[in-house]
PDB file of C-alpha atoms in Angstrom:
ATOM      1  CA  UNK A  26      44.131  47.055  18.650  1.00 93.00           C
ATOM      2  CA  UNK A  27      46.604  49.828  19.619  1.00 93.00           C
ATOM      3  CA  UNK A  28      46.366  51.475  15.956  1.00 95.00           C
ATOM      4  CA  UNK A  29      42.432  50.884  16.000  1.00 95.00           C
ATOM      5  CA  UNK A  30      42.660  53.005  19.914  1.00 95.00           C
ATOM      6  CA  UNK A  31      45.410  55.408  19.088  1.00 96.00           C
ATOM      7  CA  UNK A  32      43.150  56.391  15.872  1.00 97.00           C
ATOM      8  CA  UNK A  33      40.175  56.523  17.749  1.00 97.00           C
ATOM      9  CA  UNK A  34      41.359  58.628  20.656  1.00 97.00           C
ATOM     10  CA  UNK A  35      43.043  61.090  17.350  1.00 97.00           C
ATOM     11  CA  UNK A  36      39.752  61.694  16.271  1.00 97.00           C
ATOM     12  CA  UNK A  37      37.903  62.384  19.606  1.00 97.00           C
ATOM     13  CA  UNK A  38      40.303  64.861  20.335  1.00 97.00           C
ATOM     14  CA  UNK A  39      40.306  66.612  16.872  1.00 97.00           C
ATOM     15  CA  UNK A  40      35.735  66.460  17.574  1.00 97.00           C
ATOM     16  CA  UNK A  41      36.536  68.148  20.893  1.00 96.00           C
ATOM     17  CA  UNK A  42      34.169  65.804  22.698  1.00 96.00           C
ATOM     18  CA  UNK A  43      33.465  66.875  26.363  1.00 95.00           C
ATOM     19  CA  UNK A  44      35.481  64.125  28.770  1.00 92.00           C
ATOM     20  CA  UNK A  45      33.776  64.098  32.430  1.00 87.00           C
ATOM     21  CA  UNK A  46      31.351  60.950  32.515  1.00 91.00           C
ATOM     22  CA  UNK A  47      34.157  58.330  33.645  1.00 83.00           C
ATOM     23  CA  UNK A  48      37.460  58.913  31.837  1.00 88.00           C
ATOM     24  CA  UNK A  49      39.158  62.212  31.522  1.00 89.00           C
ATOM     25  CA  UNK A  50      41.137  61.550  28.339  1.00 94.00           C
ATOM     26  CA  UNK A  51      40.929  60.719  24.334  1.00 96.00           C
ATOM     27  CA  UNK A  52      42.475  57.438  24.840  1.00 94.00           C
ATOM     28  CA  UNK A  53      40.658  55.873  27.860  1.00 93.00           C
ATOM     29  CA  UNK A  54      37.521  56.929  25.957  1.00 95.00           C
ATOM     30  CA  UNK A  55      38.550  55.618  22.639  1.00 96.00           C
ATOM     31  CA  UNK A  56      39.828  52.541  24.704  1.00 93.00           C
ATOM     32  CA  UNK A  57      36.715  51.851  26.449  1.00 93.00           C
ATOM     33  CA  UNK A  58      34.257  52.315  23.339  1.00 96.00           C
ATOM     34  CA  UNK A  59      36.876  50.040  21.173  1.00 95.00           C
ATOM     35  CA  UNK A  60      36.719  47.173  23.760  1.00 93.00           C
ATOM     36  CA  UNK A  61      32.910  47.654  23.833  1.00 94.00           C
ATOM     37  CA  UNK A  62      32.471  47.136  20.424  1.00 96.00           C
ATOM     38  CA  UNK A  63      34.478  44.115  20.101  1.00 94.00           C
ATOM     39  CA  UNK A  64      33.151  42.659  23.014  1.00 91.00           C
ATOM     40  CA  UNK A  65      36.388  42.482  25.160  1.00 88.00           C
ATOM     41  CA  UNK A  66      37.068  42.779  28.597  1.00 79.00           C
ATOM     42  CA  UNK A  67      38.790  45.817  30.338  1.00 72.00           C
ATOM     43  CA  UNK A  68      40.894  43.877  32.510  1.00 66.00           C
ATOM     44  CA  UNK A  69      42.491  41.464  29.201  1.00 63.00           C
ATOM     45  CA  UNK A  70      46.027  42.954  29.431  1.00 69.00           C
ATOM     46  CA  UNK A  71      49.092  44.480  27.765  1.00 74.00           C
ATOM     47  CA  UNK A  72      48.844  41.286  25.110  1.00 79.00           C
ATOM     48  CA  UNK A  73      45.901  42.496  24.033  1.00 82.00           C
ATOM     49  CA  UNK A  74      47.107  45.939  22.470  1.00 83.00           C
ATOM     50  CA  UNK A  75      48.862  43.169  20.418  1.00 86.00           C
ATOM     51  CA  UNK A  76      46.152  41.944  18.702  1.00 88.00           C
ATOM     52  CA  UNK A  77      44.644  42.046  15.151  1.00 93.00           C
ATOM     53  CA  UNK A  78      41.561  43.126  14.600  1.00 93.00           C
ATOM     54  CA  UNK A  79      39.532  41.707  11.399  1.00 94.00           C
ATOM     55  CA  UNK A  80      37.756  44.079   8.746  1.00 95.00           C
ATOM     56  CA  UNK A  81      33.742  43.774  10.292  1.00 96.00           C
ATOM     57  CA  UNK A  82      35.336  44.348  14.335  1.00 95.00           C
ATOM     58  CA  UNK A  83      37.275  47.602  13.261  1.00 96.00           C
ATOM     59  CA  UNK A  84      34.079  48.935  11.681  1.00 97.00           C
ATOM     60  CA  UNK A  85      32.041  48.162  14.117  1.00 97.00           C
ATOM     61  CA  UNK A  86      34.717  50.442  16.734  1.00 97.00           C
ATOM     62  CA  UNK A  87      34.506  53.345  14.033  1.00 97.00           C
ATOM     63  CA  UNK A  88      31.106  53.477  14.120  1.00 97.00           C
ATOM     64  CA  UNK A  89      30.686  53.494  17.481  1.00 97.00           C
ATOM     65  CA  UNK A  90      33.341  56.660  17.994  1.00 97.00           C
ATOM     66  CA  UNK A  91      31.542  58.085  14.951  1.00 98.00           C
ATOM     67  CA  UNK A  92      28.368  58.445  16.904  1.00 97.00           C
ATOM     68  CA  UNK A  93      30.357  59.326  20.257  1.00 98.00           C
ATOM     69  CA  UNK A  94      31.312  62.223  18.031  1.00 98.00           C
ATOM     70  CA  UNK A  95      28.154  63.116  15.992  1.00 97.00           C
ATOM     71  CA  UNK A  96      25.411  62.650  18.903  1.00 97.00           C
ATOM     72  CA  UNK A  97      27.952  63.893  21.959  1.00 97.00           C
ATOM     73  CA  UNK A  98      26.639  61.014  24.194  1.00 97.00           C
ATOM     74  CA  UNK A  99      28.446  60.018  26.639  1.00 97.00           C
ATOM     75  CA  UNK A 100      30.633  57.010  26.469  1.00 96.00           C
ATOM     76  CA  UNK A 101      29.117  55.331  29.354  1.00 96.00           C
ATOM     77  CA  UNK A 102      25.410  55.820  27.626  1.00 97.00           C
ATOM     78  CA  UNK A 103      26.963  53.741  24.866  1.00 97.00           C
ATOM     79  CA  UNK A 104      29.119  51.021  25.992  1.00 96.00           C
ATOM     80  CA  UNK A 105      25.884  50.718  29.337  1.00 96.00           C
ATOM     81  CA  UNK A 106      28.449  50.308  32.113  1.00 95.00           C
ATOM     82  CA  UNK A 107      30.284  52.659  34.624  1.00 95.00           C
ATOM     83  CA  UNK A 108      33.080  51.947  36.929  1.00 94.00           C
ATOM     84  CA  UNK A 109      32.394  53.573  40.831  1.00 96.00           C
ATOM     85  CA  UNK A 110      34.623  52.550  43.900  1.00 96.00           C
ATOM     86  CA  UNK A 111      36.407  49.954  42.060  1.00 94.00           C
ATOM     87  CA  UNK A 112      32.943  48.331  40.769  1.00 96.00           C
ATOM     88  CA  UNK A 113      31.218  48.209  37.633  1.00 95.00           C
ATOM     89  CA  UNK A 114      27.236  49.439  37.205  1.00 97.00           C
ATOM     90  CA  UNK A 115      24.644  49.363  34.473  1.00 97.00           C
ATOM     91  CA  UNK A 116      23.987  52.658  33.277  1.00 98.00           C
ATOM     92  CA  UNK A 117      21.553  54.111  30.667  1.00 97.00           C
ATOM     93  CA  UNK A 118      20.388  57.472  30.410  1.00 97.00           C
ATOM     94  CA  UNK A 119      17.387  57.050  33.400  1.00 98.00           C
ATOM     95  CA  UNK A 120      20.072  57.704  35.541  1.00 98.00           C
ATOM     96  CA  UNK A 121      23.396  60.039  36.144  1.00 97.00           C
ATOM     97  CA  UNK A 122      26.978  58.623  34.844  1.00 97.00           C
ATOM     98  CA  UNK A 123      28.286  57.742  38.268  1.00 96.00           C
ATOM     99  CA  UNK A 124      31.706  59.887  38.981  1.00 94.00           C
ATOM    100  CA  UNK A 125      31.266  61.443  42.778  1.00 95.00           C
ATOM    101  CA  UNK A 126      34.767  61.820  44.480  1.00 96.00           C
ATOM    102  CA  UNK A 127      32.374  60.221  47.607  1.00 97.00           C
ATOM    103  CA  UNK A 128      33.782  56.801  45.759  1.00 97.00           C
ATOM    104  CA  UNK A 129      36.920  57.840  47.646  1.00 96.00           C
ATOM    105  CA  UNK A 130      35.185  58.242  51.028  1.00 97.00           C
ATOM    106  CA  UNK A 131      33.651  55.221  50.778  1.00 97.00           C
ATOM    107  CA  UNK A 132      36.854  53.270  49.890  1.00 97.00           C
ATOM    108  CA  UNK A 133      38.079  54.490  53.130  1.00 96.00           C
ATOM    109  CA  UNK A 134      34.814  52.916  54.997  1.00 96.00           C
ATOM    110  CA  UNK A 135      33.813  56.793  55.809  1.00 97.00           C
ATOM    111  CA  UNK A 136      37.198  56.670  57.694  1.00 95.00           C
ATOM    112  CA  UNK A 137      38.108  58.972  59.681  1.00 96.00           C
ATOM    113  CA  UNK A 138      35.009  60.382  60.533  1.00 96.00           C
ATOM    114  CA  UNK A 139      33.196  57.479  61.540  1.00 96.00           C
ATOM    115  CA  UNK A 140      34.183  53.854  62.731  1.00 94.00           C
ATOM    116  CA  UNK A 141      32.935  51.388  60.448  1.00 93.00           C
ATOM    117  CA  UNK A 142      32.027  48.851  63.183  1.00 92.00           C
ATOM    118  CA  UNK A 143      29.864  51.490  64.494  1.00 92.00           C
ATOM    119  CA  UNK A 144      28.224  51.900  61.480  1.00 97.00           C
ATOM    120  CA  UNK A 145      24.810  49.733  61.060  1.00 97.00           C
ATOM    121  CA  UNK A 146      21.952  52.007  59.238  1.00 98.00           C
ATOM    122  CA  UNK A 147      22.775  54.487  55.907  1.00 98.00           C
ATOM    123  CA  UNK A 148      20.810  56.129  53.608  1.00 98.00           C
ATOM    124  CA  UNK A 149      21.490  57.329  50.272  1.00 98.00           C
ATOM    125  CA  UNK A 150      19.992  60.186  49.075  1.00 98.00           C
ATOM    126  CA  UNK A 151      19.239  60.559  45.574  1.00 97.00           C
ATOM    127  CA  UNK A 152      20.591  56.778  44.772  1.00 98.00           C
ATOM    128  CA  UNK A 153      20.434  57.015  40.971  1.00 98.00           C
ATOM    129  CA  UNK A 154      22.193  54.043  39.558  1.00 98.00           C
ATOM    130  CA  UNK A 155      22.583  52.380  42.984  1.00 98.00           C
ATOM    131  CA  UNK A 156      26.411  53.064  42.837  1.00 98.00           C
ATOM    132  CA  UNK A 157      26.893  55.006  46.205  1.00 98.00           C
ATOM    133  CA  UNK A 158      24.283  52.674  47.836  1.00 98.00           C
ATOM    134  CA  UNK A 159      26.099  49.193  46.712  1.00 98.00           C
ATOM    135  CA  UNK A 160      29.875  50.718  47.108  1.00 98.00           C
ATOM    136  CA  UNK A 161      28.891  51.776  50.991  1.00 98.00           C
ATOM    137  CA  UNK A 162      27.423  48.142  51.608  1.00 98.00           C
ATOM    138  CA  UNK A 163      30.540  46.778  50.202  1.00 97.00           C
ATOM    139  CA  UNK A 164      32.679  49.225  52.412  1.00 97.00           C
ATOM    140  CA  UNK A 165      30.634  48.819  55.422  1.00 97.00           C
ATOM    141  CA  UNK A 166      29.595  44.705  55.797  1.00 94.00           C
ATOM    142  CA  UNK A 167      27.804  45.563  58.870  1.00 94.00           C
ATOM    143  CA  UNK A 168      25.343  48.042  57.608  1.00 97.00           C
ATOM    144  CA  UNK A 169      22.167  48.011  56.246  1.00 98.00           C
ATOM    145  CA  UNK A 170      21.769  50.629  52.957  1.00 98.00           C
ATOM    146  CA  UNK A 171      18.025  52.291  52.492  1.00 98.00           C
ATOM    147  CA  UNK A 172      18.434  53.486  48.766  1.00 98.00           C
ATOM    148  CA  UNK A 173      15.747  56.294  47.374  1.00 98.00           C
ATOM    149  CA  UNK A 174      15.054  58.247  44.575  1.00 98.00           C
ATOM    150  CA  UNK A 175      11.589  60.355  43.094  1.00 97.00           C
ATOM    151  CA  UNK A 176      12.296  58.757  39.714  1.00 97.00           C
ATOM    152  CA  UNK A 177      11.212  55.105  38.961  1.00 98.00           C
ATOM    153  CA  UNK A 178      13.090  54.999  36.151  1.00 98.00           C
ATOM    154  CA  UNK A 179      16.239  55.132  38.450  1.00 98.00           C
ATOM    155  CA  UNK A 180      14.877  52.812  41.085  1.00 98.00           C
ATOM    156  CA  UNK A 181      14.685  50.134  37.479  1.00 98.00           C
ATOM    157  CA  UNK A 182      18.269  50.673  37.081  1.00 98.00           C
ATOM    158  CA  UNK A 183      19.208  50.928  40.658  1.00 98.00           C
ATOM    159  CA  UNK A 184      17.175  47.599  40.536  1.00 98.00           C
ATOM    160  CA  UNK A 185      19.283  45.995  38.434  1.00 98.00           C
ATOM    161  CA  UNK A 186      22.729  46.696  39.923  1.00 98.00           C
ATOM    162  CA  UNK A 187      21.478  45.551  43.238  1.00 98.00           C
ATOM    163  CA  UNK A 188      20.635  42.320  41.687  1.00 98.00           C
ATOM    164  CA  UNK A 189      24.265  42.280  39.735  1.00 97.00           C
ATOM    165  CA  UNK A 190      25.958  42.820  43.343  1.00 98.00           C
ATOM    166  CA  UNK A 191      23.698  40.863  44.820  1.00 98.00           C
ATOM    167  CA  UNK A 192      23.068  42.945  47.666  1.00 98.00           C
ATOM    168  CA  UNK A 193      18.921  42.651  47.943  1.00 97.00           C
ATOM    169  CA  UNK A 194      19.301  41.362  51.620  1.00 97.00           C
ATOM    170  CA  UNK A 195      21.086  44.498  52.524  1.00 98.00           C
ATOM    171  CA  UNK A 196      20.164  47.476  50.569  1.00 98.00           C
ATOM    172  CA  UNK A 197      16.587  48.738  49.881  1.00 98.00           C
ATOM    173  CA  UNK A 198      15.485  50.460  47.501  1.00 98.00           C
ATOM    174  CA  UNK A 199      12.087  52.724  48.232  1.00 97.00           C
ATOM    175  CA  UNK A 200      10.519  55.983  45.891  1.00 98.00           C
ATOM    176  CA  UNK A 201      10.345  59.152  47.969  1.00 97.00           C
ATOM    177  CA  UNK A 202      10.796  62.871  47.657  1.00 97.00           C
ATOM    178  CA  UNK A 203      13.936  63.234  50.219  1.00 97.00           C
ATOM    179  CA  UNK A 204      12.591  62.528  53.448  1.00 97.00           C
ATOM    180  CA  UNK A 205       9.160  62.286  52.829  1.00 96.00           C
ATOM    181  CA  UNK A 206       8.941  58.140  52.964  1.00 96.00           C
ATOM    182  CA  UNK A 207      11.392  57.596  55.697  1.00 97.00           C
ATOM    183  CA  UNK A 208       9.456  59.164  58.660  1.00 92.00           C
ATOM    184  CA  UNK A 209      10.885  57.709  61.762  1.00 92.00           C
ATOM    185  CA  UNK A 210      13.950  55.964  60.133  1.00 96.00           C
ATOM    186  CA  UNK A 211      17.219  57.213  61.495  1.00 98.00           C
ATOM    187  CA  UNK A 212      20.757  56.483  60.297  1.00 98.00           C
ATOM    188  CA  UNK A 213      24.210  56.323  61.464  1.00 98.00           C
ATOM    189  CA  UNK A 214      25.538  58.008  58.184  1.00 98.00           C
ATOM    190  CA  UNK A 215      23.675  60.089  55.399  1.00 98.00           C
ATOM    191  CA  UNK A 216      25.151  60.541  51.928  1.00 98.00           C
ATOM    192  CA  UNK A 217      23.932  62.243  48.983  1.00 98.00           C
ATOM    193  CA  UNK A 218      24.738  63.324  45.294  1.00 97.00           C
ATOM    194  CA  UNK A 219      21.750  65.175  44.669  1.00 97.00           C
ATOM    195  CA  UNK A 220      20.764  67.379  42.205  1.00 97.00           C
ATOM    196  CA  UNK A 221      22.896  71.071  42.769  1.00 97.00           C
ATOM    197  CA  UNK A 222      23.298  72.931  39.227  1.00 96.00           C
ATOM    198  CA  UNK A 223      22.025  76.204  39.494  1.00 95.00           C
ATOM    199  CA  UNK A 224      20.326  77.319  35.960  1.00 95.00           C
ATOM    200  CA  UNK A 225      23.254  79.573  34.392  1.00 94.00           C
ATOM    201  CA  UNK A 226      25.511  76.810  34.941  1.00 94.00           C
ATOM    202  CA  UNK A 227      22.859  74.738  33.509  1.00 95.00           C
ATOM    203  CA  UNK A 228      22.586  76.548  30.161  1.00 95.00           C
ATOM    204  CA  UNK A 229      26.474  76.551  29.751  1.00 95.00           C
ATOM    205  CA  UNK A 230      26.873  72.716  30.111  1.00 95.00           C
ATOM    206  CA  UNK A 231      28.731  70.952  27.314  1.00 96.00           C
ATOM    207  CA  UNK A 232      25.865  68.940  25.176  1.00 96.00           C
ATOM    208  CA  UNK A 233      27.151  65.563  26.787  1.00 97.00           C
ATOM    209  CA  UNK A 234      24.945  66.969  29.831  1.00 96.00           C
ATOM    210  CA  UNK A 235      21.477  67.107  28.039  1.00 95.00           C
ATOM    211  CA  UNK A 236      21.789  63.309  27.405  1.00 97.00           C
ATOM    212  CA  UNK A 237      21.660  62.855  31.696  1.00 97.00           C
ATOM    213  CA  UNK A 238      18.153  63.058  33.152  1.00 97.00           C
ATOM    214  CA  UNK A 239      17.077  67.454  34.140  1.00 96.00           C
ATOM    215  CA  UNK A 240      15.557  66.272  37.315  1.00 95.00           C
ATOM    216  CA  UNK A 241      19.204  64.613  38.701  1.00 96.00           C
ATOM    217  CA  UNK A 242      20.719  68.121  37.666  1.00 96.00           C
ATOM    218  CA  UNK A 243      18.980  70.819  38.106  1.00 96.00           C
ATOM    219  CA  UNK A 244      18.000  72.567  40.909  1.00 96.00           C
ATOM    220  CA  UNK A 245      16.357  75.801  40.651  1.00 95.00           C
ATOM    221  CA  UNK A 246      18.056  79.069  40.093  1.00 94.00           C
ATOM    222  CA  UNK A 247      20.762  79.191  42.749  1.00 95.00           C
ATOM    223  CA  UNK A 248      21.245  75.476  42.234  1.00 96.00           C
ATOM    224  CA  UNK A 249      20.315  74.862  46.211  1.00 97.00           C
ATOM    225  CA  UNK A 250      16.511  73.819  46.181  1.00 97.00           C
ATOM    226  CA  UNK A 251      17.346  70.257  47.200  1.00 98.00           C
ATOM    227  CA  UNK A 252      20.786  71.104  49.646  1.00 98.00           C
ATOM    228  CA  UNK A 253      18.379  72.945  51.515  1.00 97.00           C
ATOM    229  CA  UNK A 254      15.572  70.210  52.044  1.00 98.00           C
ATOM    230  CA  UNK A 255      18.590  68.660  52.941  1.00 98.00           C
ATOM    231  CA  UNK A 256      20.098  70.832  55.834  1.00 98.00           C
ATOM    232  CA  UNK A 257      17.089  71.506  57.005  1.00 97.00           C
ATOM    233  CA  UNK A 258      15.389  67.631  57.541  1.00 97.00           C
ATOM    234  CA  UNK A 259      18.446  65.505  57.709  1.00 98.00           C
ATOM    235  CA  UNK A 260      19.300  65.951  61.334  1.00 97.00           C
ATOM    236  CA  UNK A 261      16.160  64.370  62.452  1.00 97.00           C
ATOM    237  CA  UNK A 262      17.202  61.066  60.361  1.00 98.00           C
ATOM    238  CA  UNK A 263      20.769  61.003  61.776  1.00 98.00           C
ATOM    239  CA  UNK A 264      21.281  59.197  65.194  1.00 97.00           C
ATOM    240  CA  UNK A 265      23.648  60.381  67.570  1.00 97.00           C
ATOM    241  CA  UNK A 266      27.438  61.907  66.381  1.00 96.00           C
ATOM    242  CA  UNK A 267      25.824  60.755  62.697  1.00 97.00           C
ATOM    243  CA  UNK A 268      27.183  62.034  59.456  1.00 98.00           C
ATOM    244  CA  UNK A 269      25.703  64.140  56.658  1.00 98.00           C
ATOM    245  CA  UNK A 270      27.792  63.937  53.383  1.00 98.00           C
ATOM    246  CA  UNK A 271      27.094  66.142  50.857  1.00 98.00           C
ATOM    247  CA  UNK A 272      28.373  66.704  46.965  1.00 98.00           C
ATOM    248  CA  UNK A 273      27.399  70.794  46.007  1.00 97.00           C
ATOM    249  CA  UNK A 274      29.803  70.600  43.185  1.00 95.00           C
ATOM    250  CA  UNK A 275      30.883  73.752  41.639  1.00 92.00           C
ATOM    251  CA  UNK A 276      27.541  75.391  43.989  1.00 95.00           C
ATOM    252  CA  UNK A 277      29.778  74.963  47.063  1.00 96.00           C
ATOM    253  CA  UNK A 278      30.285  79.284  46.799  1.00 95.00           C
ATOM    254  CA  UNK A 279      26.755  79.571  47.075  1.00 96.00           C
ATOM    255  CA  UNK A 280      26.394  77.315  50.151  1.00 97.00           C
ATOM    256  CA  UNK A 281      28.558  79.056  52.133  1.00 96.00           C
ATOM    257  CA  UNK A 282      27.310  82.352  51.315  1.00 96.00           C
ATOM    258  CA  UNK A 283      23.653  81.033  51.806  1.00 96.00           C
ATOM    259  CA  UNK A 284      24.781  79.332  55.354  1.00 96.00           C
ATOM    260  CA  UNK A 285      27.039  81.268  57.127  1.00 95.00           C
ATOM    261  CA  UNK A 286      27.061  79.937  60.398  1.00 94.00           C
ATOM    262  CA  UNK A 287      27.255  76.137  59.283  1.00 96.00           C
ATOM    263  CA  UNK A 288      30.369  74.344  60.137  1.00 97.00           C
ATOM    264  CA  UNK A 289      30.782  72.858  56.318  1.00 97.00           C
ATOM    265  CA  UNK A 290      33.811  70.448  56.676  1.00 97.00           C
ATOM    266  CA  UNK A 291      34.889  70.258  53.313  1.00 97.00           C
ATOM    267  CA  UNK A 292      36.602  66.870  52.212  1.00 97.00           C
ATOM    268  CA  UNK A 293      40.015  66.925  49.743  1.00 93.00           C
ATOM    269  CA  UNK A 294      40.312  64.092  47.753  1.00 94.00           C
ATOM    270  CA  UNK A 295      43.521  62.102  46.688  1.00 90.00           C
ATOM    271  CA  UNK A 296      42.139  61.208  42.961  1.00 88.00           C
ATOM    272  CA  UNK A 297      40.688  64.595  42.654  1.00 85.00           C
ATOM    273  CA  UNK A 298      37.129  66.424  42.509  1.00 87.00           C
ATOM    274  CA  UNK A 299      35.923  68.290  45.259  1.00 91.00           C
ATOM    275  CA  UNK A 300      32.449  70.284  46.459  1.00 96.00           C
ATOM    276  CA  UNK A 301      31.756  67.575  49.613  1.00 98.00           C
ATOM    277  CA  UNK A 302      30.719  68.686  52.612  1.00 98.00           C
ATOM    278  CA  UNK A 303      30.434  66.723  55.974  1.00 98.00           C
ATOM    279  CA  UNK A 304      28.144  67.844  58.724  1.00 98.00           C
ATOM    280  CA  UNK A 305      27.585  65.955  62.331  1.00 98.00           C
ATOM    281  CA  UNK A 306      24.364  65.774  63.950  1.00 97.00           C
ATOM    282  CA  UNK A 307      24.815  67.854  66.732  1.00 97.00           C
ATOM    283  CA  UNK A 308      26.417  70.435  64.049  1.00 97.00           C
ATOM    284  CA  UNK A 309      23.403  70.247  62.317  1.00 97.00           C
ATOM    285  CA  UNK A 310      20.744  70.748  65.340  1.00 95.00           C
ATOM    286  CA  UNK A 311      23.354  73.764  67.400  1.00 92.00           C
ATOM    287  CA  UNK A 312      22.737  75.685  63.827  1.00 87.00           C
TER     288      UNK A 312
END
């Protein structure tokens, strides 16, 4: 197994394969396609870098790296799981490789912006896969999680990995553009990964990128058409001293010189990643 990984990770760094869709590295991705196609677990051990692998398994990891290499799709596309806040999600390409730093945020239970016990109604923005939705009502037991997304193809997926964390009682799932089917509803936290690449950024993506669904990615030419749907409707969704949690990514320069005057707290992460801003209510309506 460890000749069959080390090998593996040799040639994905000799390919020059873009890393950035759940592992960062030649040998977690090597690892984690290996395992996949010998149907192992992740969590099997030290003992198992020990073991032999016949003639038919071996081939069956080559192959697999071979088309990592020759098609550029991500790893996560071709193993069909992603790990997010400690949890593991079906992913195909309907829906964005889940790797927001929020996962950190959410560990914490929003802490220390918010109380958790206070916490009873979120809404996630843009819910994709279902990740941020599921991790939050993990984090917060208390709260109820309304899920949406424009694409149904998402809402299948996001579907699915409701059903897997069997969390139907407590998170939703409904279509809608943003706001648009949620008039009335108001939450105690709102937290979104929505689409922010602006189009120059866009065209200089590695080719890993055209494998993840345009409409979770790109976002006009400034990359802000959705952030500012955002700013502008999300304080009548947030109750009182509610939160607005943001990822803008690498279009955090153009936020700030687009909105001046807003108050952008923006979140450092311990693991890394950055481009989150948090907003209150009151921050929101004053501006």
């Amino acid at each position: 197994m460890r000749a069959l990984i080390d090998a593996g990770a040799r040639r994905l760094a000799r390919a020059r394969v873009y890393f950035g869709h759940g592992t960062d590295n030649a040998r977690d991705e090597s690892a984690a396609l290996v395992l996949h196609a010998l149907k192992l677990p992740h969590a099997a051990g030290a003992a198992l870098y020990r073991r032999r692998v016949g003639a038919a398994g071996a081939q069956r990891a080559r192959a697999l790296i071979t088309r990592r290499i020759k098609e550029r799709i991500p790893a996560a596309y071709l193993t069909g799981v992603s790990g997010f806040a400690g949890l593991r999600f079906c992913v195909d390409p309907r829906v964005l490789i889940p790797r927001s730093p929020i996962a950190e945020l959410i560990e914490r239970g929003f802490a220390p912006w918010i109380a958790a016990a206070r916490v009873h109604r979120v809404l996630d923005l843009g819910t994709g896969s279902g990740c941020i939705a599921i991790a939050a009502a993990r984090a917060l037991p208390r709260a109820q999680v309304d899920a949406v997304d424009i694409s149904p193809g998402a809402l299948a997926v996001a579907a699915a990995n409701v059903r897997r964390h069997r969390l139907g009682a407590r998170v939703r799932l409904r279509r809608s553009d943003h706001f648009r089917a949620l008039r009335g509803r108001t939450y105690d936290i709102i937290v979104s990964n929505p689409p922010y690449v602006g189009a120059r950024e866009l065209a200089r993506l590695p080719p890993e990128y055209r494998h993840e669904p345009r409409v979770a990615l790109a976002a006009g030419r400034s990359g802000l058409d959705s952030v500012r749907v955002i700013l502008r409707e999300a304080a009548r969704h947030l109750k009182p001293r509610g939160l607005l949690v943001v990822e803008v990514g690498n279009t955090e320069h153009a936020l700030r010189r687009a909105f001046p005057r807003l108050p952008f707290v923006w979140l450092a992460f311990e693991r890394g990643g950055g481009g989150v801003f948090l907003l209150t209510r009151e921050q929101l309506r004053k501006h």
